[in-house]
Amino acid sequence: AQSVTQLDSQVPVFEEAPVELRCNYSSSVSVYLFWYVQYPNQGLQLLLKYLSGSTLVESINGFEAEFNKSQTSFHLRKPSVHISDTAEYFCAVRGSGGYQKVTFGTGTKLQVIP
Amino acid sequence: DVKVTQSSRYLVKRTGEKVFLECVQDMDHENMFWYRQDPGLGLRLIYFSYDVKMKEKGDIPEGYSVSREKKERFSLILESASTNQTSMYLCASSFRIGGSPLHFGNGTRLTVT
């Protein structure tokens, strides 16, 4: 069984300030980890993913996430947010074995304040 | 670019009706998924399919069924719609390789009255 916990349902932050969106997971097998972003009235888009190797992964628009196996976390960070980052962010986990189920967290709404 | 197309953006149905939600992907993905999204609950997996005619129950399959007769098409069926099935429904697809990300459609907002 696997699960994902996103403790913060909403995170308000001023423009150009740093932000961290927290994600913790549990799984009985090795996992792949993902962050997705959902803009209003759209489906989800992949932001970044951790498969193996370097524990720090980056997206093209300045977000980064660090896989911490001992703390079973995959927190998302950005050093300086823009208004356009206002969206809902979902953390997801997928087992590395044959079972293909993908489990999502409950999401965190990032509100960037001008 | 991967395209996942859901046939309807908005749908309004009456209680007791049989409802079909259609999803088509154009990337030859083996896996296809149906999720429902509700405020505060995130995305919950209803069913997924890893091959034609193959399906697995997700976390909330009650009241739903699915059909996958062709690789590119995955249908979600509400046998007898109820008001508690009012929700946003998201279809997704991916390659079978474990690290492959999901590609999502834009969703169908279903209202059951």
Coordinates of C-alpha atoms in Angstrom, one line a residue, chain A residues 5-100:
Chain A
T5 CA 0.3 13.4 2.6
Q6 CA 0.3 17.1 1.8
L7 CA -0.3 18.8 5.1
D8 CA -0.9 22.3 3.8
S9 CA -4.1 22.8 1.9
Q10 CA -3.4 26.5 1.1
V11 CA -0.2 28.4 1.1
P12 CA -0.3 32.2 0.7
V13 CA 3.0 33.9 -0.2
F14 CA 4.0 37.3 -1.4
E15 CA 5.5 37.7 -4.9
E16 CA 9.3 37.2 -5.0
A17 CA 9.3 35.5 -1.7
P18 CA 10.5 31.8 -1.3
V19 CA 8.0 29.0 -0.9
E20 CA 8.1 25.4 0.2
L21 CA 5.2 22.9 -0.4
R22 CA 5.5 19.8 1.8
C23 CA 5.0 16.2 0.7
N24 CA 5.5 13.1 2.7
Y25 CA 4.8 9.6 1.4
S26 CA 4.7 6.0 2.6
S27 CA 5.2 2.9 0.6
S28 CA 6.3 -0.7 1.2
V29 CA 8.4 -0.7 -2.1
S30 CA 10.7 1.6 -3.8
V31 CA 8.9 4.5 -5.4
Y32 CA 9.0 7.1 -8.1
L33 CA 7.9 10.6 -7.0
F34 CA 6.2 13.3 -9.0
W35 CA 4.9 16.9 -8.6
Y36 CA 2.1 18.0 -10.8
V37 CA 0.6 21.5 -11.2
Q38 CA -3.0 22.4 -12.1
Y39 CA -3.9 25.8 -13.3
P40 CA -7.6 26.9 -13.1
N41 CA -9.9 24.9 -15.4
Q42 CA -7.2 22.7 -16.7
G43 CA -6.0 19.2 -16.2
L44 CA -2.7 18.4 -14.4
Q45 CA 0.7 18.9 -15.9
L46 CA 3.9 17.3 -14.8
L47 CA 6.2 19.7 -13.0
L48 CA 9.1 17.4 -12.1
K49 CA 9.9 13.8 -11.2
Y50 CA 12.3 11.8 -9.2
L51 CA 13.2 8.3 -10.6
S52 CA 16.7 7.6 -9.3
G53 CA 20.2 9.2 -9.0
S54 CA 20.6 12.7 -7.8
T55 CA 18.1 13.4 -5.0
L56 CA 17.6 17.0 -6.2
V57 CA 15.5 17.5 -9.2
E58 CA 14.6 20.7 -11.0
S59 CA 11.9 22.0 -13.3
I60 CA 12.3 24.4 -16.2
N61 CA 10.5 27.2 -14.4
G62 CA 12.6 27.4 -11.3
F63 CA 11.0 24.8 -9.0
E64 CA 13.1 22.1 -7.3
A65 CA 12.3 19.2 -5.1
E66 CA 14.6 17.0 -3.0
F67 CA 14.0 13.3 -2.3
N68 CA 14.8 12.4 1.3
K69 CA 14.5 8.7 1.8
S70 CA 15.1 8.7 5.5
Q71 CA 12.3 11.2 6.1
T72 CA 10.1 9.9 3.3
S73 CA 9.7 13.4 1.9
F74 CA 9.7 15.1 -1.4
H75 CA 9.2 18.8 -0.7
L76 CA 8.8 21.3 -3.5
R77 CA 10.6 24.7 -3.3
K78 CA 11.1 27.8 -5.3
P79 CA 13.4 30.7 -4.2
S80 CA 11.3 33.5 -5.7
V81 CA 7.6 33.0 -6.8
H82 CA 5.7 34.9 -9.5
I83 CA 2.1 35.7 -9.8
S84 CA 1.9 33.1 -12.6
D85 CA 2.8 30.3 -10.1
T86 CA -0.6 30.7 -8.5
A87 CA -2.1 27.2 -9.0
E88 CA -2.8 23.9 -7.2
Y89 CA 0.1 21.5 -6.7
F90 CA -0.2 17.8 -6.3
C91 CA 2.5 15.3 -5.1
A92 CA 2.2 11.8 -6.4
V93 CA 3.9 8.4 -5.8
R94 CA 4.1 5.4 -8.0
G95 CA 5.6 2.0 -7.0
S96 CA 8.6 0.9 -8.9
G97 CA 7.4 -2.7 -9.3
G98 CA 4.9 -4.1 -11.7
Y99 CA 1.9 -2.5 -10.0
Q100 CA 1.2 0.7 -11.9

